[in-house]
Amino acid sequence: MPYTEVIHRLVPTPAGRLHLAEQGTGPLVLLVHGFPECWYSWRHQLPALAAAGYRAVAIDVRGYGRSSRPDALDSYRMLELVADNVAVVDALGERSAVVVGHDWGANIAATSALLRPDVFRAVGLLSVPYTPPGGPKPSEVFAGMGGPEEFYVPYFQRPGRAEAEIEPDVRGWLAGFYAALSADTMPDADAPDPHFVTPGGTLRDRFPAGRLPGWLDEADLDVYAGEFERTGMTGALNRYRNMDRDWADLADHTGVPLTQPSLFLGGALDASTTWLSDAIEAYPTTLPGLRSSHILDGCGHWIQQERPQDTNRLLTEWLAALPGAV
């Protein structure tokens, strides 16, 4: 397969089917997106990885895009998403893969590597650091954040609530959400934090308006908006609605480190990186296989889209140094 060609296919998984975009040949690199994205968030990485000699595969996580969207809320628990990733590797005729994730995809990638080290031989995490399972129950942690304001996670967790905000204007909401977390369009440090909701308000109240971030043009926004206008937001939001269930499911793995060779890339202006700085400092214990770790100055949350050249360079350098690399 020429590395310039992207092949789209559907493969069987426990969800029913998963859609993936594939480019290149060589060792398998599985790319897992976050919220609110789809396979397209890896559009800059697919050709770069293919050119470097890898079989790059970006999936639509269950609930997104052309992948299945089960009705049951608990179908979006982390254990199910790990099973999907394993099924993709098997459906592609491979025995192992490197798994790389961004945002929620980083959590999915980390848990996939934690639970199935026989399948996932290395793990790359973008934007969201690894934190071992365990600790306080998530709903109790989030309920104590923000004082009179409400943190976005519990706001997303009530079924139907965020859908009522987003779905009447998917395109406009996505544009604002992407801008709120992008380095060149995020609110000033002294402005109200877009991660929190004023009582009686909406998340969108704090989004910047009027311009797109530099990494996102109208055509890119059309792709994302088109997917969510077609699917609705529930499948994507159900990931947030399983956090307590994940906490219980993974209780036997409390405090367990990830030992495979690993990579972490974060943005210096990304709240996911700054708020979880303690998790990054704990990497010698929690991520003992860490081979490459970089915080990109002047970068926000959408790291592989905001800084594709840096991400591609650091990712391919890390991959090339792995055992069994090209």
mmCIF file of N, CA and C in Angstrom, residues 187-297:
data_model
loop_
_atom_site.group_PDB
_atom_site.id
_atom_site.type_symbol
_atom_site.label_atom_id
_atom_site.label_comp_id
_atom_site.label_asym_id
_atom_site.label_seq_id
_atom_site.Cartn_x
_atom_site.Cartn_y
_atom_site.Cartn_z
ATOM 1 N N PRO A 187 -9.021 31.790 26.271
ATOM 2 C CA PRO A 187 -9.225 33.020 27.041
ATOM 3 C C PRO A 187 -7.968 33.413 27.814
ATOM 4 N N ASP A 188 -7.843 34.697 28.087
ATOM 5 C CA ASP A 188 -6.724 35.174 28.900
ATOM 6 C C ASP A 188 -6.759 34.524 30.278
ATOM 7 N N ALA A 189 -5.610 34.491 30.928
ATOM 8 C CA ALA A 189 -5.499 33.823 32.223
ATOM 9 C C ALA A 189 -6.435 34.415 33.273
ATOM 10 N N ASP A 190 -6.749 35.699 33.158
ATOM 11 C CA ASP A 190 -7.627 36.334 34.147
ATOM 12 C C ASP A 190 -9.099 36.303 33.749
ATOM 13 N N ALA A 191 -9.419 35.655 32.614
ATOM 14 C CA ALA A 191 -10.810 35.518 32.174
ATOM 15 C C ALA A 191 -11.458 34.319 32.857
ATOM 16 N N PRO A 192 -12.791 34.259 32.904
ATOM 17 C CA PRO A 192 -13.454 33.087 33.486
ATOM 18 C C PRO A 192 -13.021 31.799 32.798
ATOM 19 N N ASP A 193 -12.763 30.783 33.591
ATOM 20 C CA ASP A 193 -12.227 29.518 33.086
ATOM 21 C C ASP A 193 -13.298 28.759 32.311
ATOM 22 N N PRO A 194 -13.030 28.409 31.039
ATOM 23 C CA PRO A 194 -14.039 27.697 30.247
ATOM 24 C C PRO A 194 -14.254 26.247 30.652
ATOM 25 N N HIS A 195 -13.486 25.750 31.622
ATOM 26 C CA HIS A 195 -13.708 24.391 32.122
ATOM 27 C C HIS A 195 -14.824 24.338 33.168
ATOM 28 N N PHE A 196 -15.374 25.502 33.535
ATOM 29 C CA PHE A 196 -16.384 25.565 34.579
ATOM 30 C C PHE A 196 -17.645 26.252 34.059
ATOM 31 N N VAL A 197 -18.764 25.912 34.687
ATOM 32 C CA VAL A 197 -20.063 26.428 34.290
ATOM 33 C C VAL A 197 -20.644 27.257 35.433
ATOM 34 N N THR A 198 -21.086 28.453 35.111
ATOM 35 C CA THR A 198 -21.775 29.300 36.086
ATOM 36 C C THR A 198 -23.129 28.678 36.416
ATOM 37 N N PRO A 199 -23.583 28.748 37.670
ATOM 38 C CA PRO A 199 -24.904 28.200 37.996
ATOM 39 C C PRO A 199 -25.980 28.735 37.043
ATOM 40 N N GLY A 200 -26.714 27.816 36.450
ATOM 41 C CA GLY A 200 -27.753 28.186 35.502
ATOM 42 C C GLY A 200 -27.252 28.484 34.115
ATOM 43 N N GLY A 201 -25.940 28.418 33.901
ATOM 44 C CA GLY A 201 -25.367 28.749 32.600
ATOM 45 C C GLY A 201 -24.995 27.518 31.805
ATOM 46 N N THR A 202 -24.190 27.735 30.771
ATOM 47 C CA THR A 202 -23.701 26.660 29.925
ATOM 48 C C THR A 202 -22.198 26.809 29.746
ATOM 49 N N LEU A 203 -21.572 25.757 29.288
ATOM 50 C CA LEU A 203 -20.144 25.833 28.985
ATOM 51 C C LEU A 203 -19.881 26.879 27.903
ATOM 52 N N ARG A 204 -20.739 26.926 26.938
ATOM 53 C CA ARG A 204 -20.524 27.809 25.789
ATOM 54 C C ARG A 204 -20.454 29.283 26.183
ATOM 55 N N ASP A 205 -21.030 29.621 27.321
ATOM 56 C CA ASP A 205 -21.014 31.017 27.756
ATOM 57 C C ASP A 205 -19.593 31.572 27.844
ATOM 58 N N ARG A 206 -18.618 30.701 28.069
ATOM 59 C CA ARG A 206 -17.239 31.142 28.273
ATOM 60 C C ARG A 206 -16.315 30.841 27.098
ATOM 61 N N PHE A 207 -16.868 30.329 26.033
ATOM 62 C CA PHE A 207 -16.038 30.047 24.864
ATOM 63 C C PHE A 207 -15.699 31.346 24.135
ATOM 64 N N PRO A 208 -14.490 31.453 23.606
ATOM 65 C CA PRO A 208 -14.184 32.586 22.725
ATOM 66 C C PRO A 208 -15.020 32.488 21.452
ATOM 67 N N ALA A 209 -15.349 33.619 20.913
ATOM 68 C CA ALA A 209 -16.196 33.635 19.711
ATOM 69 C C ALA A 209 -15.542 34.479 18.624
ATOM 70 N N GLY A 210 -15.839 34.138 17.379
ATOM 71 C CA GLY A 210 -15.461 35.007 16.289
ATOM 72 C C GLY A 210 -14.284 34.575 15.456
ATOM 73 N N ARG A 211 -13.456 33.640 15.956
ATOM 74 C CA ARG A 211 -12.356 33.186 15.111
ATOM 75 C C ARG A 211 -11.971 31.765 15.470
ATOM 76 N N LEU A 212 -11.459 31.063 14.487
ATOM 77 C CA LEU A 212 -11.010 29.697 14.681
ATOM 78 C C LEU A 212 -9.532 29.691 15.071
ATOM 79 N N PRO A 213 -9.097 28.685 15.822
ATOM 80 C CA PRO A 213 -7.665 28.550 16.085
ATOM 81 C C PRO A 213 -6.902 28.272 14.792
ATOM 82 N N GLY A 214 -5.618 28.561 14.808
ATOM 83 C CA GLY A 214 -4.823 28.451 13.593
ATOM 84 C C GLY A 214 -4.764 27.054 13.002
ATOM 85 N N TRP A 215 -4.940 26.030 13.827
ATOM 86 C CA TRP A 215 -4.821 24.662 13.326
ATOM 87 C C TRP A 215 -6.098 24.159 12.658
ATOM 88 N N LEU A 216 -7.197 24.935 12.776
ATOM 89 C CA LEU A 216 -8.514 24.475 12.350
ATOM 90 C C LEU A 216 -9.077 25.422 11.300
ATOM 91 N N ASP A 217 -9.200 24.955 10.066
ATOM 92 C CA ASP A 217 -9.849 25.800 9.069
ATOM 93 C C ASP A 217 -11.302 25.363 8.891
ATOM 94 N N GLU A 218 -12.014 26.072 8.035
ATOM 95 C CA GLU A 218 -13.442 25.796 7.875
ATOM 96 C C GLU A 218 -13.685 24.376 7.367
ATOM 97 N N ALA A 219 -12.802 23.898 6.510
ATOM 98 C CA ALA A 219 -12.975 22.538 5.983
ATOM 99 C C ALA A 219 -12.774 21.494 7.078
ATOM 100 N N ASP A 220 -11.781 21.713 7.955
ATOM 101 C CA ASP A 220 -11.584 20.801 9.073
ATOM 102 C C ASP A 220 -12.812 20.802 9.986
ATOM 103 N N LEU A 221 -13.308 21.991 10.282
ATOM 104 C CA LEU A 221 -14.482 22.087 11.143
ATOM 105 C C LEU A 221 -15.685 21.406 10.501
ATOM 106 N N ASP A 222 -15.794 21.492 9.186
ATOM 107 C CA ASP A 222 -16.879 20.807 8.479
ATOM 108 C C ASP A 222 -16.836 19.300 8.739
ATOM 109 N N VAL A 223 -15.624 18.726 8.762
ATOM 110 C CA VAL A 223 -15.500 17.282 8.993
ATOM 111 C C VAL A 223 -16.024 16.929 10.377
ATOM 112 N N TYR A 224 -15.533 17.625 11.393
ATOM 113 C CA TYR A 224 -15.961 17.319 12.756
ATOM 114 C C TYR A 224 -17.460 17.565 12.946
ATOM 115 N N ALA A 225 -17.926 18.730 12.480
ATOM 116 C CA ALA A 225 -19.337 19.048 12.655
ATOM 117 C C ALA A 225 -20.215 18.053 11.920
ATOM 118 N N GLY A 226 -19.797 17.675 10.717
ATOM 119 C CA GLY A 226 -20.587 16.721 9.954
ATOM 120 C C GLY A 226 -20.745 15.391 10.667
ATOM 121 N N GLU A 227 -19.670 14.932 11.310
ATOM 122 C CA GLU A 227 -19.749 13.661 12.038
ATOM 123 C C GLU A 227 -20.728 13.755 13.207
ATOM 124 N N PHE A 228 -20.607 14.810 14.018
ATOM 125 C CA PHE A 228 -21.448 14.894 15.215
ATOM 126 C C PHE A 228 -22.875 15.313 14.897
ATOM 127 N N GLU A 229 -23.083 16.055 13.819
ATOM 128 C CA GLU A 229 -24.451 16.349 13.408
ATOM 129 C C GLU A 229 -25.169 15.065 12.994
ATOM 130 N N ARG A 230 -24.420 14.143 12.442
ATOM 131 C CA ARG A 230 -25.005 12.870 12.000
ATOM 132 C C ARG A 230 -25.226 11.913 13.155
ATOM 133 N N THR A 231 -24.271 11.836 14.075
ATOM 134 C CA THR A 231 -24.331 10.831 15.142
ATOM 135 C C THR A 231 -24.980 11.335 16.420
ATOM 136 N N GLY A 232 -25.035 12.658 16.608
ATOM 137 C CA GLY A 232 -25.373 13.175 17.917
ATOM 138 C C GLY A 232 -24.186 13.056 18.858
ATOM 139 N N MET A 233 -24.333 13.556 20.072
ATOM 140 C CA MET A 233 -23.226 13.648 21.020
ATOM 141 C C MET A 233 -23.241 12.587 22.109
ATOM 142 N N THR A 234 -24.310 11.817 22.212
ATOM 143 C CA THR A 234 -24.453 10.920 23.365
ATOM 144 C C THR A 234 -23.362 9.868 23.435
ATOM 145 N N GLY A 235 -23.040 9.232 22.309
ATOM 146 C CA GLY A 235 -21.996 8.207 22.338
ATOM 147 C C GLY A 235 -20.685 8.746 22.848
ATOM 148 N N ALA A 236 -20.324 9.958 22.429
ATOM 149 C CA ALA A 236 -19.077 10.571 22.880
ATOM 150 C C ALA A 236 -19.148 10.939 24.362
ATOM 151 N N LEU A 237 -20.253 11.518 24.790
ATOM 152 C CA LEU A 237 -20.384 11.956 26.179
ATOM 153 C C LEU A 237 -20.504 10.787 27.148
ATOM 154 N N ASN A 238 -20.932 9.624 26.666
ATOM 155 C CA ASN A 238 -21.072 8.479 27.561
ATOM 156 C C ASN A 238 -19.739 8.029 28.157
ATOM 157 N N ARG A 239 -18.621 8.410 27.542
ATOM 158 C CA ARG A 239 -17.326 8.124 28.148
ATOM 159 C C ARG A 239 -17.221 8.766 29.523
ATOM 160 N N TYR A 240 -17.680 10.000 29.664
ATOM 161 C CA TYR A 240 -17.647 10.696 30.954
ATOM 162 C C TYR A 240 -18.598 10.043 31.957
ATOM 163 N N ARG A 241 -19.635 9.415 31.469
ATOM 164 C CA ARG A 241 -20.680 8.870 32.337
ATOM 165 C C ARG A 241 -20.340 7.490 32.867
ATOM 166 N N ASN A 242 -19.139 7.016 32.571
ATOM 167 C CA ASN A 242 -18.696 5.709 33.060
ATOM 168 C C ASN A 242 -17.482 5.804 33.981
ATOM 169 N N MET A 243 -17.136 6.984 34.426
ATOM 170 C CA MET A 243 -15.899 7.133 35.190
ATOM 171 C C MET A 243 -15.947 6.413 36.529
ATOM 172 N N ASP A 244 -17.070 6.474 37.231
ATOM 173 C CA ASP A 244 -17.180 5.721 38.482
ATOM 174 C C ASP A 244 -17.192 4.218 38.213
ATOM 175 N N ARG A 245 -17.811 3.812 37.134
ATOM 176 C CA ARG A 245 -17.832 2.392 36.766
ATOM 177 C C ARG A 245 -16.409 1.918 36.444
ATOM 178 N N ASP A 246 -15.643 2.735 35.725
ATOM 179 C CA ASP A 246 -14.246 2.392 35.440
ATOM 180 C C ASP A 246 -13.452 2.246 36.736
ATOM 181 N N TRP A 247 -13.676 3.165 37.645
ATOM 182 C CA TRP A 247 -12.981 3.157 38.939
ATOM 183 C C TRP A 247 -13.215 1.823 39.660
ATOM 184 N N ALA A 248 -14.456 1.332 39.622
ATOM 185 C CA ALA A 248 -14.761 0.041 40.248
ATOM 186 C C ALA A 248 -14.182 -1.117 39.445
ATOM 187 N N ASP A 249 -14.299 -1.053 38.128
ATOM 188 C CA ASP A 249 -13.812 -2.140 37.273
ATOM 189 C C ASP A 249 -12.314 -2.357 37.424
ATOM 190 N N LEU A 250 -11.561 -1.275 37.641
ATOM 191 C CA LEU A 250 -10.103 -1.345 37.659
ATOM 192 C C LEU A 250 -9.530 -1.370 39.068
ATOM 193 N N ALA A 251 -10.375 -1.631 40.061
ATOM 194 C CA ALA A 251 -9.925 -1.592 41.454
ATOM 195 C C ALA A 251 -8.780 -2.571 41.718
ATOM 196 N N ASP A 252 -8.777 -3.706 41.044
ATOM 197 C CA ASP A 252 -7.708 -4.697 41.257
ATOM 198 C C ASP A 252 -6.355 -4.210 40.724
ATOM 199 N N HIS A 253 -6.353 -3.108 39.964
ATOM 200 C CA HIS A 253 -5.117 -2.575 39.387
ATOM 201 C C HIS A 253 -4.696 -1.268 40.061
ATOM 202 N N THR A 254 -5.232 -1.021 41.234
ATOM 203 C CA THR A 254 -4.909 0.215 41.948
ATOM 204 C C THR A 254 -3.396 0.377 42.115
ATOM 205 N N GLY A 255 -2.916 1.530 41.676
ATOM 206 C CA GLY A 255 -1.508 1.866 41.850
ATOM 207 C C GLY A 255 -0.543 1.161 40.924
ATOM 208 N N VAL A 256 -1.032 0.368 39.968
ATOM 209 C CA VAL A 256 -0.150 -0.427 39.122
ATOM 210 C C VAL A 256 0.511 0.473 38.068
ATOM 211 N N PRO A 257 1.830 0.418 37.937
ATOM 212 C CA PRO A 257 2.518 1.243 36.930
ATOM 213 C C PRO A 257 2.398 0.636 35.542
ATOM 214 N N LEU A 258 2.632 1.474 34.543
ATOM 215 C CA LEU A 258 2.771 1.030 33.159
ATOM 216 C C LEU A 258 4.247 0.797 32.896
ATOM 217 N N THR A 259 4.603 -0.424 32.540
ATOM 218 C CA THR A 259 6.027 -0.758 32.425
ATOM 219 C C THR A 259 6.531 -0.814 30.980
ATOM 220 N N GLN A 260 5.641 -0.804 29.997
ATOM 221 C CA GLN A 260 6.105 -0.835 28.610
ATOM 222 C C GLN A 260 6.857 0.460 28.266
ATOM 223 N N PRO A 261 7.687 0.424 27.220
ATOM 224 C CA PRO A 261 8.289 1.667 26.739
ATOM 225 C C PRO A 261 7.199 2.695 26.438
ATOM 226 N N SER A 262 7.394 3.935 26.894
ATOM 227 C CA SER A 262 6.323 4.913 26.800
ATOM 228 C C SER A 262 6.838 6.274 26.361
ATOM 229 N N LEU A 263 5.892 7.085 25.925
ATOM 230 C CA LEU A 263 6.117 8.451 25.460
ATOM 231 C C LEU A 263 5.056 9.338 26.083
ATOM 232 N N PHE A 264 5.427 10.554 26.476
ATOM 233 C CA PHE A 264 4.441 11.553 26.888
ATOM 234 C C PHE A 264 4.743 12.872 26.196
ATOM 235 N N LEU A 265 3.712 13.466 25.597
ATOM 236 C CA LEU A 265 3.801 14.800 25.013
ATOM 237 C C LEU A 265 2.665 15.646 25.572
ATOM 238 N N GLY A 266 2.995 16.820 26.074
ATOM 239 C CA GLY A 266 1.983 17.717 26.611
ATOM 240 C C GLY A 266 2.194 19.135 26.125
ATOM 241 N N GLY A 267 1.143 19.932 26.211
ATOM 242 C CA GLY A 267 1.230 21.341 25.865
ATOM 243 C C GLY A 267 1.412 22.177 27.119
ATOM 244 N N ALA A 268 2.321 23.139 27.070
ATOM 245 C CA ALA A 268 2.601 23.960 28.248
ATOM 246 C C ALA A 268 1.395 24.794 28.671
ATOM 247 N N LEU A 269 0.488 25.085 27.748
ATOM 248 C CA LEU A 269 -0.694 25.896 28.050
ATOM 249 C C LEU A 269 -1.951 25.055 28.211
ATOM 250 N N ASP A 270 -1.800 23.768 28.283
ATOM 251 C CA ASP A 270 -2.927 22.844 28.386
ATOM 252 C C ASP A 270 -3.226 22.551 29.849
ATOM 253 N N ALA A 271 -4.474 22.776 30.258
ATOM 254 C CA ALA A 271 -4.854 22.491 31.633
ATOM 255 C C ALA A 271 -4.665 21.026 31.982
ATOM 256 N N SER A 272 -4.803 20.129 31.008
ATOM 257 C CA SER A 272 -4.591 18.718 31.286
ATOM 258 C C SER A 272 -3.166 18.448 31.749
ATOM 259 N N THR A 273 -2.228 19.231 31.264
ATOM 260 C CA THR A 273 -0.830 19.089 31.650
ATOM 261 C C THR A 273 -0.543 19.809 32.960
ATOM 262 N N THR A 274 -1.038 21.041 33.101
ATOM 263 C CA THR A 274 -0.703 21.832 34.291
ATOM 264 C C THR A 274 -1.431 21.329 35.530
ATOM 265 N N TRP A 275 -2.707 20.989 35.395
ATOM 266 C CA TRP A 275 -3.446 20.498 36.553
ATOM 267 C C TRP A 275 -2.925 19.153 37.041
ATOM 268 N N LEU A 276 -2.387 18.364 36.120
ATOM 269 C CA LEU A 276 -1.903 17.031 36.473
ATOM 270 C C LEU A 276 -0.380 16.980 36.530
ATOM 271 N N SER A 277 0.225 18.093 36.917
ATOM 272 C CA SER A 277 1.690 18.141 36.993
ATOM 273 C C SER A 277 2.237 17.142 38.005
ATOM 274 N N ASP A 278 1.480 16.878 39.075
ATOM 275 C CA ASP A 278 1.933 15.878 40.052
ATOM 276 C C ASP A 278 2.028 14.494 39.422
ATOM 277 N N ALA A 279 1.121 14.195 38.492
ATOM 278 C CA ALA A 279 1.164 12.902 37.806
ATOM 279 C C ALA A 279 2.416 12.797 36.946
ATOM 280 N N ILE A 280 2.806 13.891 36.318
ATOM 281 C CA ILE A 280 4.019 13.887 35.507
ATOM 282 C C ILE A 280 5.253 13.715 36.397
ATOM 283 N N GLU A 281 5.271 14.382 37.528
ATOM 284 C CA GLU A 281 6.392 14.252 38.458
ATOM 285 C C GLU A 281 6.517 12.837 38.999
ATOM 286 N N ALA A 282 5.416 12.097 39.032
ATOM 287 C CA ALA A 282 5.428 10.728 39.555
ATOM 288 C C ALA A 282 5.852 9.696 38.524
ATOM 289 N N TYR A 283 6.176 10.116 37.314
ATOM 290 C CA TYR A 283 6.489 9.166 36.253
ATOM 291 C C TYR A 283 7.612 8.182 36.587
ATOM 292 N N PRO A 284 8.649 8.561 37.326
ATOM 293 C CA PRO A 284 9.659 7.545 37.646
ATOM 294 C C PRO A 284 9.079 6.313 38.337
ATOM 295 N N THR A 285 7.965 6.505 39.049
ATOM 296 C CA THR A 285 7.298 5.392 39.716
ATOM 297 C C THR A 285 6.175 4.801 38.882
ATOM 298 N N THR A 286 5.360 5.672 38.274
ATOM 299 C CA THR A 286 4.153 5.204 37.606
ATOM 300 C C THR A 286 4.370 4.831 36.147
ATOM 301 N N LEU A 287 5.443 5.364 35.538
ATOM 302 C CA LEU A 287 5.724 5.129 34.127
ATOM 303 C C LEU A 287 7.217 4.820 33.977
ATOM 304 N N PRO A 288 7.658 3.720 34.606
ATOM 305 C CA PRO A 288 9.099 3.451 34.637
ATOM 306 C C PRO A 288 9.712 3.166 33.269
ATOM 307 N N GLY A 289 8.878 2.857 32.269
ATOM 308 C CA GLY A 289 9.403 2.620 30.925
ATOM 309 C C GLY A 289 9.469 3.869 30.072
ATOM 310 N N LEU A 290 9.283 5.038 30.679
ATOM 311 C CA LEU A 290 9.257 6.280 29.915
ATOM 312 C C LEU A 290 10.582 6.490 29.178
ATOM 313 N N ARG A 291 10.495 6.641 27.863
ATOM 314 C CA ARG A 291 11.677 6.835 27.024
ATOM 315 C C ARG A 291 11.780 8.264 26.499
ATOM 316 N N SER A 292 10.643 8.968 26.420
ATOM 317 C CA SER A 292 10.615 10.297 25.820
ATOM 318 C C SER A 292 9.486 11.093 26.452
ATOM 319 N N SER A 293 9.796 12.294 26.954
ATOM 320 C CA SER A 293 8.783 13.138 27.585
ATOM 321 C C SER A 293 9.082 14.594 27.238
ATOM 322 N N HIS A 294 8.081 15.287 26.709
ATOM 323 C CA HIS A 294 8.285 16.658 26.245
ATOM 324 C C HIS A 294 7.048 17.499 26.519
ATOM 325 N N ILE A 295 7.263 18.705 27.038
ATOM 326 C CA ILE A 295 6.222 19.700 27.170
ATOM 327 C C ILE A 295 6.502 20.774 26.117
ATOM 328 N N LEU A 296 5.574 20.984 25.202
ATOM 329 C CA LEU A 296 5.777 21.904 24.096
ATOM 330 C C LEU A 296 5.341 23.306 24.486
ATOM 331 N N ASP A 297 6.269 24.243 24.483
ATOM 332 C CA ASP A 297 5.964 25.624 24.819
ATOM 333 C C ASP A 297 4.956 26.207 23.837
#
